[in-house]
Short mmCIF file of C-alpha atoms in Angstrom, two decimals:
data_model
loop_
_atom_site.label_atom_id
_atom_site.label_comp_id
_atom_site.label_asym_id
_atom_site.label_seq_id
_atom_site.Cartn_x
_atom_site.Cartn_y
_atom_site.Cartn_z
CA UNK A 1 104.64 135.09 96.93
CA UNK A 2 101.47 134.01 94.72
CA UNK A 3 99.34 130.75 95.80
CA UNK A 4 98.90 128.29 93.34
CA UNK A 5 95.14 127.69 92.44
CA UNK A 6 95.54 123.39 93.88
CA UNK A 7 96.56 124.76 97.00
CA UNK A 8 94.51 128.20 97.41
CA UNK A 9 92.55 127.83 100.95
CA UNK A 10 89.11 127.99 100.94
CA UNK A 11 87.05 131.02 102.08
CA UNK A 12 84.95 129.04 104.83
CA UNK A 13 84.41 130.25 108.17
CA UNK A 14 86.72 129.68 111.04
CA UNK A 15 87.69 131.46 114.60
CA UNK A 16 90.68 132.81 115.62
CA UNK A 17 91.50 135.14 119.04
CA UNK A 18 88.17 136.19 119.42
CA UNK A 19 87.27 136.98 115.68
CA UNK A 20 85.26 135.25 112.94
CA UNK A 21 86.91 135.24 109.53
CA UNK A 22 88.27 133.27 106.72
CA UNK A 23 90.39 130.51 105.93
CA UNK A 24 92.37 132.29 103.48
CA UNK A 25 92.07 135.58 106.09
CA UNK A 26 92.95 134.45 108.82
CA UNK A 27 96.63 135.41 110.21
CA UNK A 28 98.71 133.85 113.69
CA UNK A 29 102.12 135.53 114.24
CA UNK A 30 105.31 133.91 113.14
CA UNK A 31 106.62 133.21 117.04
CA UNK A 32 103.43 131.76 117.45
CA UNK A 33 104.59 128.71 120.31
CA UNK A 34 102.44 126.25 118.15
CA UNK A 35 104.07 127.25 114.93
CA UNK A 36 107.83 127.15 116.52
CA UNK A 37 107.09 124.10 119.25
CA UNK A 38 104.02 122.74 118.54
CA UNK A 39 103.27 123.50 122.16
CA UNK A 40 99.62 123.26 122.30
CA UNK A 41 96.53 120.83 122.10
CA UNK A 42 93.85 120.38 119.25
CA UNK A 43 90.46 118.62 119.55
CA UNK A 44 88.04 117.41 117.01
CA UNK A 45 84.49 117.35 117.48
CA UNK A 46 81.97 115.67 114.71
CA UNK A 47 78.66 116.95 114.09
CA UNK A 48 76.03 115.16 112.50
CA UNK A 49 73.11 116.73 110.89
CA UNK A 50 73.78 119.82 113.10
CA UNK A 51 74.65 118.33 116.36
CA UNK A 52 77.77 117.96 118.23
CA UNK A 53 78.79 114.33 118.98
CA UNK A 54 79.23 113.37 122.60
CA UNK A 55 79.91 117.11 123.35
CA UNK A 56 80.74 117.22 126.93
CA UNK A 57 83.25 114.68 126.79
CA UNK A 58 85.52 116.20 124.06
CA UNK A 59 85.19 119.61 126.77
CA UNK A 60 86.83 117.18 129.21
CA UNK A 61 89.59 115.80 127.15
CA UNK A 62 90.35 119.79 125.72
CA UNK A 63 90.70 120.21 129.64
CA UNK A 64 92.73 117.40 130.44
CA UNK A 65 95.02 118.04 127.59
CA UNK A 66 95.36 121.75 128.36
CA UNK A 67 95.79 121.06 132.47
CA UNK A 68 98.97 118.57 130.95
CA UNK A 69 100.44 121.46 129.32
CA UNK A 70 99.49 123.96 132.08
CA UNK A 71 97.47 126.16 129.68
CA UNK A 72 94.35 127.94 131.43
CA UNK A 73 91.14 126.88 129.13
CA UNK A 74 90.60 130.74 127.65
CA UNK A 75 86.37 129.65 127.22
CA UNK A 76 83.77 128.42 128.83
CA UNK A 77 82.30 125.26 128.19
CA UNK A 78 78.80 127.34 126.89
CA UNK A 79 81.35 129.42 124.39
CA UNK A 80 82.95 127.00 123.18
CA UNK A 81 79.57 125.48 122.11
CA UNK A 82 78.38 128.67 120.67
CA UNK A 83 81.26 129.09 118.64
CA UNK A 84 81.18 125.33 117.05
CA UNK A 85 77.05 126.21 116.31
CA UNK A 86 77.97 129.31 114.53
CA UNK A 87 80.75 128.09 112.63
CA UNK A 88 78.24 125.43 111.70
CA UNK A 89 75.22 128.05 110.42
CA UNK A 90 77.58 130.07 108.86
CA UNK A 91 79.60 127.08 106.69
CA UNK A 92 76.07 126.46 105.34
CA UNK A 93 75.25 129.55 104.30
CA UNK A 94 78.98 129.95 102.80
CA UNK A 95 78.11 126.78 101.09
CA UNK A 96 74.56 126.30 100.59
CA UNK A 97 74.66 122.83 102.06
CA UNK A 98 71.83 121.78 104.11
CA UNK A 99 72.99 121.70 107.96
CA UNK A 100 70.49 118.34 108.72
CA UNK A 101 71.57 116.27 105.64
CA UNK A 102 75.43 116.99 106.30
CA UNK A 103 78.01 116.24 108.83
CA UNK A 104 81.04 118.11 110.13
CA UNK A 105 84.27 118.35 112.03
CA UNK A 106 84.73 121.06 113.96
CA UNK A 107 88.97 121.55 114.87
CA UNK A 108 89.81 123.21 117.85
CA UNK A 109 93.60 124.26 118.51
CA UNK A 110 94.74 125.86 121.45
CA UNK A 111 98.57 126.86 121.90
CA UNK A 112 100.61 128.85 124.78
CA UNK A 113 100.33 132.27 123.07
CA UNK A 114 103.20 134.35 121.56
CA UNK A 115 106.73 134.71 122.58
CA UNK A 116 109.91 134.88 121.79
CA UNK A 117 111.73 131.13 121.76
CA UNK A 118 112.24 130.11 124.67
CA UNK A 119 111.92 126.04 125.60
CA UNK A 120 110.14 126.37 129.25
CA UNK A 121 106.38 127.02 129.80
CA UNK A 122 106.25 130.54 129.62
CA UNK A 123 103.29 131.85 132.37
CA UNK A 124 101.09 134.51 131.89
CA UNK A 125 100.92 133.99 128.11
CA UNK A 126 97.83 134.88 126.51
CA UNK A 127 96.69 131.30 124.14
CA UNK A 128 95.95 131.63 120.62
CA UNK A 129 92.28 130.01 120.14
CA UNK A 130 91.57 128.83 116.43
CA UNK A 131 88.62 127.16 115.20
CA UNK A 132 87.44 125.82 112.13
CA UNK A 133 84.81 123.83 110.06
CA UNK A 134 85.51 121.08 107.83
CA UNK A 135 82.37 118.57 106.02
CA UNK A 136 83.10 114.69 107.15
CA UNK A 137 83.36 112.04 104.69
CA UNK A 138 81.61 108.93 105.94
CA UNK A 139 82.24 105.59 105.12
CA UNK A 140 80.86 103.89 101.88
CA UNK A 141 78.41 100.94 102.17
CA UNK A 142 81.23 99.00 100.59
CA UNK A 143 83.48 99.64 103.15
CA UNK A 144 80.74 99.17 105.74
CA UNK A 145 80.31 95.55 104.05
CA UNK A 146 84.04 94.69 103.32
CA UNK A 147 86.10 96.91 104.75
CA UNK A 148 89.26 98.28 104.34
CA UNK A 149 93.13 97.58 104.38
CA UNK A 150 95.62 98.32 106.80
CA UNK A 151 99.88 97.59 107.59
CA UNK A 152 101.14 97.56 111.16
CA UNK A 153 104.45 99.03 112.62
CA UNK A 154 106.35 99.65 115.58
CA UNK A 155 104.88 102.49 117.91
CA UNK A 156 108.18 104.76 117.48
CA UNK A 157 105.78 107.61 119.25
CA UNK A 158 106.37 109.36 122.95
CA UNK A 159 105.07 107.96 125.68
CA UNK A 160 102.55 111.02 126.57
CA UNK A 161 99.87 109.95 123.86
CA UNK A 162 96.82 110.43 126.28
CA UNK A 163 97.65 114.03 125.94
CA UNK A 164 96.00 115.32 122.28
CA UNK A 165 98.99 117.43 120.98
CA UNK A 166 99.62 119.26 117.86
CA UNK A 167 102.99 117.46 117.82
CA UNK A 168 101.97 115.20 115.32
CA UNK A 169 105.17 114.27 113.37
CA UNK A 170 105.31 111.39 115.01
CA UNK A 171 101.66 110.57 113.24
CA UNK A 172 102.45 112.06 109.77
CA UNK A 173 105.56 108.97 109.98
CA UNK A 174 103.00 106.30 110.62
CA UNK A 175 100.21 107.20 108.59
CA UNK A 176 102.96 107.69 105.67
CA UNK A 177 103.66 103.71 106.27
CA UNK A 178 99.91 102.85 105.04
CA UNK A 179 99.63 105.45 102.34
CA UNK A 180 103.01 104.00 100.62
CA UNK A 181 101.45 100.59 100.91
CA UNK A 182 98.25 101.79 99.90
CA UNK A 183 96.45 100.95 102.74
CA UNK A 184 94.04 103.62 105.05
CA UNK A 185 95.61 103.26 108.34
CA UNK A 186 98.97 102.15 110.26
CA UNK A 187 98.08 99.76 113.72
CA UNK A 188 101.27 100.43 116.38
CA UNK A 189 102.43 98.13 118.42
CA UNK A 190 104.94 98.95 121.56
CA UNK A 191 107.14 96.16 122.17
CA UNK A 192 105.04 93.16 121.28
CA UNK A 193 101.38 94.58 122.57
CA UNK A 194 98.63 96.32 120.87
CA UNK A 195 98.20 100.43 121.41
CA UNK A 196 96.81 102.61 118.81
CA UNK A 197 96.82 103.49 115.00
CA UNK A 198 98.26 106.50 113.47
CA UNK A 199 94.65 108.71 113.51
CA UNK A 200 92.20 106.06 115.41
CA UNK A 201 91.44 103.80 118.37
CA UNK A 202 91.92 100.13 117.98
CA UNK A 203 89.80 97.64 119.10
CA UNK A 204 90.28 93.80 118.71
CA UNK A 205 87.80 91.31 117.92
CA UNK A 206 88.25 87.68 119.11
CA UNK A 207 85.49 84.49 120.02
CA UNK A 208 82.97 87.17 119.55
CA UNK A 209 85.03 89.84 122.20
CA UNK A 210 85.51 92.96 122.19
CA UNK A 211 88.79 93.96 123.51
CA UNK A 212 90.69 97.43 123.89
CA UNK A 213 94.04 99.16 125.32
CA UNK A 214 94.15 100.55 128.62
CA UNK A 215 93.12 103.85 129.35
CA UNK A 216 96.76 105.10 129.89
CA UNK A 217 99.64 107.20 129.30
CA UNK A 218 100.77 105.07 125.43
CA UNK A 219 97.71 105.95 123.73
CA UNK A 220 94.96 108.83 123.08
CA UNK A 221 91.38 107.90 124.57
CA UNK A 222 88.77 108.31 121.70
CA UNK A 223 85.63 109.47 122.38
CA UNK A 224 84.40 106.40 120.75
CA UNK A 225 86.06 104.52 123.10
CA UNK A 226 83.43 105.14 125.87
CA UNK A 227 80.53 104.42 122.84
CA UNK A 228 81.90 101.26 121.79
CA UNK A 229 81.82 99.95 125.61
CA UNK A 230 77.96 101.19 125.80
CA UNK A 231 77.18 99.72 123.06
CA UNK A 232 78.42 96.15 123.58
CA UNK A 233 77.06 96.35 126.98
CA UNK A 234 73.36 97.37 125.25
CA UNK A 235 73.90 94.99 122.39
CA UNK A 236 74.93 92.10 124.82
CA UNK A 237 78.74 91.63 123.45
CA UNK A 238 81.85 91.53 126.22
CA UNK A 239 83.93 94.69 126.57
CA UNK A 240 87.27 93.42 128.20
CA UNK A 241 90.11 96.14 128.44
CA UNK A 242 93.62 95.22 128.06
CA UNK A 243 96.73 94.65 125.79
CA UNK A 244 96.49 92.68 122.94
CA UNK A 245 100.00 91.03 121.94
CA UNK A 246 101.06 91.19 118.18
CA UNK A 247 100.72 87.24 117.63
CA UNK A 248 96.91 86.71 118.70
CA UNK A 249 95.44 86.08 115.53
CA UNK A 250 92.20 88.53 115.86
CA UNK A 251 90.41 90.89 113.96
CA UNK A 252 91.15 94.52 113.87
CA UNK A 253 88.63 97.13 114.10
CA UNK A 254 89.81 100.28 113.92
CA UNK A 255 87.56 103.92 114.30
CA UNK A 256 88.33 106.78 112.76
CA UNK A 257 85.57 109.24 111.87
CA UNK A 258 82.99 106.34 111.60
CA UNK A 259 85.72 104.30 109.38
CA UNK A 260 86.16 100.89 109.08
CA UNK A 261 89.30 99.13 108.41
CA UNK A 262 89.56 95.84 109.91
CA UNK A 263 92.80 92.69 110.07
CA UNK A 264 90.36 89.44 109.02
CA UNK A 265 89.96 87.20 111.21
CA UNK A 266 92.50 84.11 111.42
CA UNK A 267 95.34 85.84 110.08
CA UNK A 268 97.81 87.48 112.48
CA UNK A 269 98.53 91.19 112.81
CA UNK A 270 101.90 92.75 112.70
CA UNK A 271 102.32 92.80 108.97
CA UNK A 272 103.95 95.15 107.23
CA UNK A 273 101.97 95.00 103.84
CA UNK A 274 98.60 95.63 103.79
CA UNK A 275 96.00 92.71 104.59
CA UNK A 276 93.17 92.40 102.55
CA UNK A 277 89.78 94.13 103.57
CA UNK A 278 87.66 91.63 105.37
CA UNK A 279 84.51 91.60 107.51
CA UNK A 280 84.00 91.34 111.59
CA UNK A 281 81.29 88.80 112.48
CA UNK A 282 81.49 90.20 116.31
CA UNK A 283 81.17 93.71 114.77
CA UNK A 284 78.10 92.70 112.63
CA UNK A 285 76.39 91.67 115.44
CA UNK A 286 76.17 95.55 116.50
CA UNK A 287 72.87 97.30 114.48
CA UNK A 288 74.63 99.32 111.79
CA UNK A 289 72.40 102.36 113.00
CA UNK A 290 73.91 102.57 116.42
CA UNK A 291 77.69 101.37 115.97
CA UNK A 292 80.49 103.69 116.60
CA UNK A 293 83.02 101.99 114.21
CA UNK A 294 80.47 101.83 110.97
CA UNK A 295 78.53 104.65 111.65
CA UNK A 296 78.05 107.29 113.68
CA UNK A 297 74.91 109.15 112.32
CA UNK A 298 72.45 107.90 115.00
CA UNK A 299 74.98 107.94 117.92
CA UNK A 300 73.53 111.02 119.74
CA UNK A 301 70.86 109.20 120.23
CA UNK A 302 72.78 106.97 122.79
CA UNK A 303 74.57 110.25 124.02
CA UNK A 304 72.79 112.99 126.81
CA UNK A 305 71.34 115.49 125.24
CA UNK A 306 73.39 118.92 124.66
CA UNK A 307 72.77 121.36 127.49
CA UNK A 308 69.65 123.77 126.80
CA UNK A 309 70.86 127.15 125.02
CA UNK A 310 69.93 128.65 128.17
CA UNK A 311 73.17 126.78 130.21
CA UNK A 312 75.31 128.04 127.00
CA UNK A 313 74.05 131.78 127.51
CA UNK A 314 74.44 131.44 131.17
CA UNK A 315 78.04 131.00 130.69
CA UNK A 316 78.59 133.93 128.48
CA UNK A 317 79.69 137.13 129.21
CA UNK A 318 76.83 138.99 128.63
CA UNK A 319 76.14 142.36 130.33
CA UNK A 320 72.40 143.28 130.87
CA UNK A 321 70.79 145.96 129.41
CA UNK A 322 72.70 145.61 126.05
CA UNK A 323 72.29 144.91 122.71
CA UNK A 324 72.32 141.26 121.79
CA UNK A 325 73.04 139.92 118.05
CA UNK A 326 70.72 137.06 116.96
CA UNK A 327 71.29 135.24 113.72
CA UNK A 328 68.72 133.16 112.57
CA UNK A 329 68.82 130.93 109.40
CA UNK A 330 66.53 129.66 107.64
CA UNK A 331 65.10 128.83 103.50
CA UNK A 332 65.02 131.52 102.01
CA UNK A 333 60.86 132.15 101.66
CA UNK A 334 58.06 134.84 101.57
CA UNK A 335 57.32 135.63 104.88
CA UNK A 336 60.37 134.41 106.45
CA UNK A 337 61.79 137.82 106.75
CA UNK A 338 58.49 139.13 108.01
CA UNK A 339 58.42 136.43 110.79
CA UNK A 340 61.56 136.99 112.61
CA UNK A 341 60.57 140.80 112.54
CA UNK A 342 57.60 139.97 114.50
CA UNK A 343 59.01 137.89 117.13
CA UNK A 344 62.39 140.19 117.58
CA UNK A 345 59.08 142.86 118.29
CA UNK A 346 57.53 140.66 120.61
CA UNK A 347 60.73 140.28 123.24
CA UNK A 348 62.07 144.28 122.26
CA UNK A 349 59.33 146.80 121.43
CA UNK A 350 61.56 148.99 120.22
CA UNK A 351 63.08 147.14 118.13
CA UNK A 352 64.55 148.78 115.15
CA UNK A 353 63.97 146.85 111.73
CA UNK A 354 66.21 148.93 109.76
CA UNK A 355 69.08 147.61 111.57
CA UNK A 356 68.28 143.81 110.02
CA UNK A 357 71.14 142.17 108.08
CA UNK A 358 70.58 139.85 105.24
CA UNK A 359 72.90 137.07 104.08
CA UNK A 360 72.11 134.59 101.21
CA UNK A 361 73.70 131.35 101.10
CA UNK A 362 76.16 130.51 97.97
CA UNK A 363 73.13 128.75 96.17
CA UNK A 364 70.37 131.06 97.27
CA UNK A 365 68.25 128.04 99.34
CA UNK A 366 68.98 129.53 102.61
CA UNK A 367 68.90 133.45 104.02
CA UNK A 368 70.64 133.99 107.11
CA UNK A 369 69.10 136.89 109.35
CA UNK A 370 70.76 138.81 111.53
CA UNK A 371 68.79 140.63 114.47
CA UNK A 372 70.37 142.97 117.11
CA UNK A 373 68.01 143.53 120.23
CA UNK A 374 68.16 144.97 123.41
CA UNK A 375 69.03 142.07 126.18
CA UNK A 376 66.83 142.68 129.32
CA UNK A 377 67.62 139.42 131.25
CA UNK A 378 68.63 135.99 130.91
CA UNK A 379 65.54 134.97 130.74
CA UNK A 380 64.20 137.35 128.17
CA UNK A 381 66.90 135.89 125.32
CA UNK A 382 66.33 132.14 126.57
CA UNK A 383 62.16 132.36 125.88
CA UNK A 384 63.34 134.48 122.35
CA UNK A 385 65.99 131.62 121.37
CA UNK A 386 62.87 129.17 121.85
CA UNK A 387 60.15 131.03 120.09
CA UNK A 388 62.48 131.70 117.32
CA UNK A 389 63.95 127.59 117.26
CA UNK A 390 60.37 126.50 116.99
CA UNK A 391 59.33 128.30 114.45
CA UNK A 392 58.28 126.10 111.23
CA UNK A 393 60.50 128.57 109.05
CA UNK A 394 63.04 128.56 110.86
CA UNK A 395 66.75 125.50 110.86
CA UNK A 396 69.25 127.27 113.45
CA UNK A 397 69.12 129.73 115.46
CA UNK A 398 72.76 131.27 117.00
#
C-alpha cells in the first residue's frame, strides 16, 4: 500500500522503546494495547524558545495518570527530560529552525505494552514509550485583541476526565461540534454546570472574577490551571474555584496552547452556534507578557527553574568508567569545530578526535557535533556539560 504525498509523515525526530528515529520510521506492533484499547496515557509538554513549560508538574500528572491505570512510569523524571531536550536539538537541526526563536510540543504516550486482547490490566507488561516533536502555533495579535468563536454542548464524556487518556473519541465528537459550526473550540457542560472544552481548560470571567471548575474527577487539570491562579493572585484579580451554571451570563476564556477564544460578556453561554469573538476586560487587566490564556512565551519566568543537568544525569543510568556521547549544537562557524575539540581534551586526555560526528542542519545555519568521551564521574560530565553550555559558540548542549 503506497502513501499519498498530502498524507506522507514527516521525517522529524521522535522516540519510541528506547530508540531515536523517524516519523515515517517508526513502527509499534499491531496488538499494541493502545492501538486495540486505547489503554494508556499521553502528555503534552510546550517548550518555548528551548525550554520546557512548567516541567515538573506535567512529570506529576504523567504519574498520576499512569498510577490510575496501574502502569509503572518506565523513566525517570531526569530521562524523560533528556529525551524532550534531544528531540528538541535534533528537530532543529532536521529543520534548520532556530531553537530560541521557536516553540514546541513535545507528545508523550505511554500504553500497557503488547498482548494479545484481553480486557483486564494485564501485569508484568512491558509499556510502549513514544515521543515526539511538533512546532506550536501561537495565537495571532488579532486573536489576542478580539478573540475567537466558540459553540457549547452537552459533556456526553466519562466521568474519569482527570485521568489524561488516549481514549479520546469522546473529544474528536466535541471538537467536531465547533469545526462544523466553524468555530475553534466546543465548551461542555454536565447537567446544567460548567466543566471543560473539548482540548482546553475553561475559565469564566464575571464582575472582574476569575472563576474555574473544581479540581475533580469530570474534568482534566491543565497545567495552566495552577498559572492562571498565580497570576491573578500577582496581578491582584480573585481566583474563586467552583461550578459555573449554563445561564450565568459571563465571559468565557478558554486556554489551549496559549489560545484565546472567549463567550462576550452579557450574552449567555450554552449556545449551540458559534458566538461572535469578543474581548475580556477582566482578562485585559493581566500584562499580555505574563498571561497564560494569551500568551505563554514569558511564563517560565513565573515557573522554578528546570533542575540543573547535573539532577537529570544523576538520574540516568550511567555506569562509570564508560564512554559517554555528547552532542553539542551550535552555528555552523570557523572555529566551532575546533572549540568543542579542545574542551572534550580538557575533561578526557585521550580523547580521540577521529571519532567526531558531524551533522548539518537542513539549511546549513547550524552543525550539530557529536563527541564520545570517556565518563570518569558524575562530576567530571556535570563541569563538561557547563564549560561546553557557556561557551559563546555554542545553543544546546545534550
Amino acid at each position: 500500500m503506497t502513501t499519498s504525498p498530502a498524507n506522507a509523515l514527516p521525517d522529524t525526530p521522535c522516540y519510541l522503546n528506547g530508540e531515536f528515529s523517524t516519523l515515517r520510521d517508526a513502527r509499534i506492533s499491531v496488538l499494541d494495547r493502545g492501538f486495540i484499547f486505547g489503554d494508556g496515557i499521553y502528555e503534552v509538554v510546550p517548550a518555548y524558545a528551548g525550554k520546557l513549560f512548567r516541567f515538573g508538574q506535567h512529570m506529576a500528572r504523567l504519574n498520576r495518570s499512569l498510577d490510575e491505570l496501574r502502569i509503572s512510569n518506565p523513566l525517570t523524571q531526569g530521562q524523560w527530560r533528556e529525551i524532550a531536550l534531544k528531540l528538541i536539538a535534533d528537530y532543529a537541526i532536521t529543520t534548520g529552525a532556530e531553537t530560541e526563536k521557536g516553540n514546541q510540543l513535545i507528545y508523550i504516550q505511554v500504553t500497557r505494552g503488547v498482548a494479545m486482547r484481553d480486557h483486564p490490566m494485564l501485569p508484568g507488561l512491558t509499556p510502549t514509550v513514544f515521543i515526539m516533536v511538533n512546532p506550536m502555533k501561537l495565537p495571532s495579535e488579532e486573536q489576542r485583541a478580539k478573540g475567537v468563536a466558540c459553540v457549547s454542548a452537552g459533556d456526553f464524556r466519562w466521568e474519569k476526565a482527570h485521568i489524561k487518556s488516549t481514549s479520546l473519541l469522546g473529544a474528536v465528537f466535541s471538537r467536531q461540534i465547533s469545526v462544523d459550526a466553524g468555530a475553534l473550540e466546543t465548551v461542555m457542560f454536565r447537567g446544567d454546570h460548567l466543566s471543560e472544552a473539548a482540548a482546553s481548560n475553561v475559565w469564566v470571567v464575571q464582575d472582574g472574577k476569575v472563576m474555574g471548575p473544581p479540581r475533580d474527577h469530570l474534568v482534566l487539570e491543565g497545567i495552566r490551571y495552577g498559572l492562571i491562579e498565580d497570576i491573578c493572585r500577582t496581578a491582584g484579580i480573585d481566583f474563586e474555584p467552583g461550578r459555573s451554571a449554563r445561564s450565568r451570563r459571563v465571559a468565557a476564556v478558554i486556554g489551549h496552547q496559549g489560545n484565546p477564544a472567549h463567550h462576550p460578556a452579557g450574552r449567555p453561554a450554552g449556545r449551540q452556534r458559534p458566538a461572535r469573538p469578543g474581548s475580556c476586560q477582566a482578562v485585559r487587566r493581566l500584562p499580555a507578557s505574563q498571561t497564560g490564556v494569551i500568551d505563554m512565551s514569558a511564563a517560565n519566568e513565573n515557573t522554578p527553574p528546570n533542575p540543573p543537568e547535573a539532577e537529570a544525569r544523576k538520574d540516568s543510568l550511567i555506569e562509570y568508567p564508560s564512554l559517554f556521547p555528547i552532542k553539542v549544537m551550535g552555528l555552523k562557524a570557523e572555529g566551532y569545530v575546533h572549540a568543542i575539540t579542545v574542551i572534550a581534551h580538557q575533561f578526557d586526555p585521550a580523547f580521540d578526535a577521529s571519532t567526531i560526528e558531524l551533522r548539518e542542519s537542513k539549511g546549513g545555519k547550524y552543525l550539530g557535533v557529536t563527541i564520545t568521551v570517556l565518563a570518569t564521574s558524575r562530576e567530571q560530565l556535570d563541569e563538561l556539560y557547563r564549560t561546553l553550555s557557556t561557551h559563546p559558540m555554542v545553543k544546546v548542549v545534550l
